[in-house]
PDB file of C-alpha atoms in Angstrom:
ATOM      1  CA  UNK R 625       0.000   0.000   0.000  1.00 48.00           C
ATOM      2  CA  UNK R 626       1.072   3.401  -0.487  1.00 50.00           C
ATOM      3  CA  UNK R 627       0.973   6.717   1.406  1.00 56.00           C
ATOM      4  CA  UNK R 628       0.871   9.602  -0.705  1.00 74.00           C
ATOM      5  CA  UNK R 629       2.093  12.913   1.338  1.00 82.00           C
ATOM      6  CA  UNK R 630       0.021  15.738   1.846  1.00 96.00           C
ATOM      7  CA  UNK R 631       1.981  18.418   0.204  1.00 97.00           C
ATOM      8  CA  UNK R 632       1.709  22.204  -0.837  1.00 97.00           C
ATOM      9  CA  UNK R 633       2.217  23.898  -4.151  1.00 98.00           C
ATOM     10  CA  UNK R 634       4.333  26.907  -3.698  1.00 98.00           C
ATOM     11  CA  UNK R 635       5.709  29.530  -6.635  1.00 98.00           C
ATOM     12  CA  UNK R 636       8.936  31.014  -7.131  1.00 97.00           C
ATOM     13  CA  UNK R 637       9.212  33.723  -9.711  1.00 96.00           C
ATOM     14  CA  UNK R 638      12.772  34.052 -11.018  1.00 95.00           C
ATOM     15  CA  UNK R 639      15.116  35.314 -13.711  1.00 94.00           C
ATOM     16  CA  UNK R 640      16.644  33.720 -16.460  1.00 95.00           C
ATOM     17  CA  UNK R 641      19.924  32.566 -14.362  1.00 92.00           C
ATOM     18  CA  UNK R 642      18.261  30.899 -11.594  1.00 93.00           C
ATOM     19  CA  UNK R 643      15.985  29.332 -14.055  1.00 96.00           C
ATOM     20  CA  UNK R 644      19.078  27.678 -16.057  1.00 95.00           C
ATOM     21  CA  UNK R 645      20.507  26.581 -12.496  1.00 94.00           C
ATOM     22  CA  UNK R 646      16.960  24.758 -11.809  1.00 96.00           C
ATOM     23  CA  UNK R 647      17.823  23.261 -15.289  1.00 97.00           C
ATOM     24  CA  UNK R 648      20.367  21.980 -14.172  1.00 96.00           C
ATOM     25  CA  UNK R 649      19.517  20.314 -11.446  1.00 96.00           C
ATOM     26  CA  UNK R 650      17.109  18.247 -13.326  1.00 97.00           C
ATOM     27  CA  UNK R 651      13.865  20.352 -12.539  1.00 98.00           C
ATOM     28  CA  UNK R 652      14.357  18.478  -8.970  1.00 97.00           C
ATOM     29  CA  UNK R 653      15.916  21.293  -6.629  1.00 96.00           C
ATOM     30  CA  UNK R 654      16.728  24.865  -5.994  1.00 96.00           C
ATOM     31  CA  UNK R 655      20.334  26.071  -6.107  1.00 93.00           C
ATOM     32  CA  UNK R 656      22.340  27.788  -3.743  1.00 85.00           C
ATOM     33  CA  UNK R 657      21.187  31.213  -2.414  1.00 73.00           C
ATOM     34  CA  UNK R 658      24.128  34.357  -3.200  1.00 70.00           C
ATOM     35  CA  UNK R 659      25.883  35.251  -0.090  1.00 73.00           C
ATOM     36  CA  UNK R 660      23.880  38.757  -0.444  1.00 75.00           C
ATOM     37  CA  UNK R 661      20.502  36.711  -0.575  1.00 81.00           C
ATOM     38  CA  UNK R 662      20.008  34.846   3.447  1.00 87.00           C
ATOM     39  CA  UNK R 663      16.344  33.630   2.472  1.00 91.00           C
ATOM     40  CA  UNK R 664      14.817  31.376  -0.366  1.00 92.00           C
ATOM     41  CA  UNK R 665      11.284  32.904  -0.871  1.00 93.00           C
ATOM     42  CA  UNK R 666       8.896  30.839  -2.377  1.00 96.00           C
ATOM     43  CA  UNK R 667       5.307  32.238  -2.824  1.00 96.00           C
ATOM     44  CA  UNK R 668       1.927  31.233  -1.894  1.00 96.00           C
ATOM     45  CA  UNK R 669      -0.118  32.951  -4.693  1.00 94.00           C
ATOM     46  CA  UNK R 670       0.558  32.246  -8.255  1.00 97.00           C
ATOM     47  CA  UNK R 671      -1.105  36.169  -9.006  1.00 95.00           C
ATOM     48  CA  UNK R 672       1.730  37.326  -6.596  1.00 95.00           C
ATOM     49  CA  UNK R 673       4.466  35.484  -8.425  1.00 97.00           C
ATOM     50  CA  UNK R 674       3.256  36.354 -11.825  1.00 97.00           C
ATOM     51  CA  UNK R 675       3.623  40.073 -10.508  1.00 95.00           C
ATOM     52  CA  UNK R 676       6.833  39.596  -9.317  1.00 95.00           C
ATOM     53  CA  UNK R 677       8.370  38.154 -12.942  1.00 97.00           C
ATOM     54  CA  UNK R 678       6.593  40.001 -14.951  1.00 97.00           C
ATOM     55  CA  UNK R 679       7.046  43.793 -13.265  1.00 96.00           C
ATOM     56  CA  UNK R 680      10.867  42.687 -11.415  1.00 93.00           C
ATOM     57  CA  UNK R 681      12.120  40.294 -13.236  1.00 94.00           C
ATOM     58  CA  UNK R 682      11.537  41.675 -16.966  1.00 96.00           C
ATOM     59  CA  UNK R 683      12.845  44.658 -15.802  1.00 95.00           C
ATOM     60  CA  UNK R 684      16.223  43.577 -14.128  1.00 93.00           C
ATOM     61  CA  UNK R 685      16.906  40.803 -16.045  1.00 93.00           C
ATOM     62  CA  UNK R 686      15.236  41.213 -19.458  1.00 95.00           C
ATOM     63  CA  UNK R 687      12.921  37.966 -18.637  1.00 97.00           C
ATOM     64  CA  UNK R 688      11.315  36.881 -15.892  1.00 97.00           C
ATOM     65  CA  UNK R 689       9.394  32.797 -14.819  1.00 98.00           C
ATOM     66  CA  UNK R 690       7.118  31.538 -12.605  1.00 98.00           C
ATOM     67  CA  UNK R 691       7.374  27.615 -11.457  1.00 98.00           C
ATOM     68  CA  UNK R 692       4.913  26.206  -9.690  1.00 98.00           C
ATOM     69  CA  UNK R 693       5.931  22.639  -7.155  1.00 98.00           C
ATOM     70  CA  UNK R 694       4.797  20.855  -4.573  1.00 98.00           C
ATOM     71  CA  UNK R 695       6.203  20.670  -1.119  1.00 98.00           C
ATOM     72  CA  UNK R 696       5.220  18.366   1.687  1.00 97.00           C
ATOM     73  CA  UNK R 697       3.302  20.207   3.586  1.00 97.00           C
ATOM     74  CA  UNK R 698       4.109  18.912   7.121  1.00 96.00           C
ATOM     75  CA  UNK R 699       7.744  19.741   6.720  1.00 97.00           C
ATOM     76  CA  UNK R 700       6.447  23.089   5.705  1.00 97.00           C
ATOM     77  CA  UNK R 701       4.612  23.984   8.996  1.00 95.00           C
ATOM     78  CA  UNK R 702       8.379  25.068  10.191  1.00 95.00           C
ATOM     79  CA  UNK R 703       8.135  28.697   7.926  1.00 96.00           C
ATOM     80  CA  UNK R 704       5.472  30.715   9.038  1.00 91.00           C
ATOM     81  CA  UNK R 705       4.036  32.349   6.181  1.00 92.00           C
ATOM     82  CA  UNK R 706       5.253  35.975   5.747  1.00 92.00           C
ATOM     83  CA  UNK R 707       2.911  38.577   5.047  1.00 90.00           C
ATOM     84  CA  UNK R 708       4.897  40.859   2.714  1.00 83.00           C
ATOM     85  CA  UNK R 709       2.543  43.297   1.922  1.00 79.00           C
ATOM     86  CA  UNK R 710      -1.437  43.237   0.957  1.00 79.00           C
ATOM     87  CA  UNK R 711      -3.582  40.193   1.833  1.00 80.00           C
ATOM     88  CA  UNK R 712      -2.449  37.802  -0.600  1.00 82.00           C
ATOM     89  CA  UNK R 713       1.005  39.243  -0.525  1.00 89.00           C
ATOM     90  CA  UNK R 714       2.564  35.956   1.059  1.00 93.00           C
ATOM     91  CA  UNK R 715       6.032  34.321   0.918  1.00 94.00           C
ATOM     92  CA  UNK R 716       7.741  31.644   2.999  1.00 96.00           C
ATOM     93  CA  UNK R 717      11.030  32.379   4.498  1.00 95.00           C
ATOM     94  CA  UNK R 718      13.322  29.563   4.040  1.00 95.00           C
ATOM     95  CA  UNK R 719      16.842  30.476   5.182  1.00 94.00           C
ATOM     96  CA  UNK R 720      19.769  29.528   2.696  1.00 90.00           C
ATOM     97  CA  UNK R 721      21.143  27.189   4.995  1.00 91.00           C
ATOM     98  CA  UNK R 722      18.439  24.912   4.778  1.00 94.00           C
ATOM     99  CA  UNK R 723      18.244  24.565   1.090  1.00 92.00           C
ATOM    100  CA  UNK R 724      19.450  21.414   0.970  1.00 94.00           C
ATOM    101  CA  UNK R 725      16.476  20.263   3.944  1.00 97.00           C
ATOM    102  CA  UNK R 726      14.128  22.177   1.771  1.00 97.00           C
ATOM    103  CA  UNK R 727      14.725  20.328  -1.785  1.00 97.00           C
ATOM    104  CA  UNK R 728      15.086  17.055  -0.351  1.00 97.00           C
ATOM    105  CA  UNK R 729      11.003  17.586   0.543  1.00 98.00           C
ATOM    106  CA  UNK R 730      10.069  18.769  -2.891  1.00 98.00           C
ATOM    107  CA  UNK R 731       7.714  16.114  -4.330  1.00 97.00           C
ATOM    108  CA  UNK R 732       8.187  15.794  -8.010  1.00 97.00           C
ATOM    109  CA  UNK R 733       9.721  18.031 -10.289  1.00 98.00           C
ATOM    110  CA  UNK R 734       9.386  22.358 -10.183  1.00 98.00           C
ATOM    111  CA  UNK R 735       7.033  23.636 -13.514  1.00 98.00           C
ATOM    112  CA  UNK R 736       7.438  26.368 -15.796  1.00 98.00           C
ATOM    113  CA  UNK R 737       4.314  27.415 -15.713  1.00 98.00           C
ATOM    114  CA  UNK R 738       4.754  31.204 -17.050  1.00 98.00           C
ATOM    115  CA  UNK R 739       7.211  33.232 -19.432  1.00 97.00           C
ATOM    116  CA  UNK R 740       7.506  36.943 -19.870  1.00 97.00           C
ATOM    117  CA  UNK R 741       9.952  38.967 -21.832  1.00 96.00           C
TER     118      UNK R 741
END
């Protein structure tokens, strides 16, 4: 018999670098946070990420992505969800030393789900 997981889907909008990294890493994991960037922010609100690539990302990077993937959700109960500005403004805070903790509870593989240039 198997036990699925109970797990979340979180975004992440990002630029064209980090998306080549996830790549990389066979669609499986996030890479390594810059020593300028302590957090990993995923989002709860695919609107919100959308925003994000499309008004930051375009702008500082000349593209910007939104993934969508799934986390399980009882490892997520750790983060407290970050409001970061209006009501459906919300993030997790996932500091970059626990990356590695963090991708090791991804369940399947992160989605391009939107593209903006």
């Amino acid at each position: 018999m198997t036990s699925r997981r109970a797990t979340t889907t979180l975004w992440r909008p990002t630029g064209p670098k980090e998306l080549e990294l996830v790549r990389e890493l066979g669609w499986r994991s996030w890479p390594s946070r810059l020593p300028e960037q302590p957090i990993f922010y995923p989002v709860l609100n695919e609107d919100y990420a959308v925003k994000i690539a499309r008004d930051w990302n375009v702008k500082h990077d000349g593209a910007g992505f939104v993934t969508r993937f799934e986390v399980e959700s009882a490892f997520l109960r750790r983060y407290p969800v970050q409001q970061a500005g209006g009501q459906t403004i919300l993030e997790l805070w996932v500091p970059a030393g626990e990356r590695d903790e963090f991708n090791a509870h991804i369940v399947g593989k992160i989605r391009l789900v939107h593209e903006f240039h």
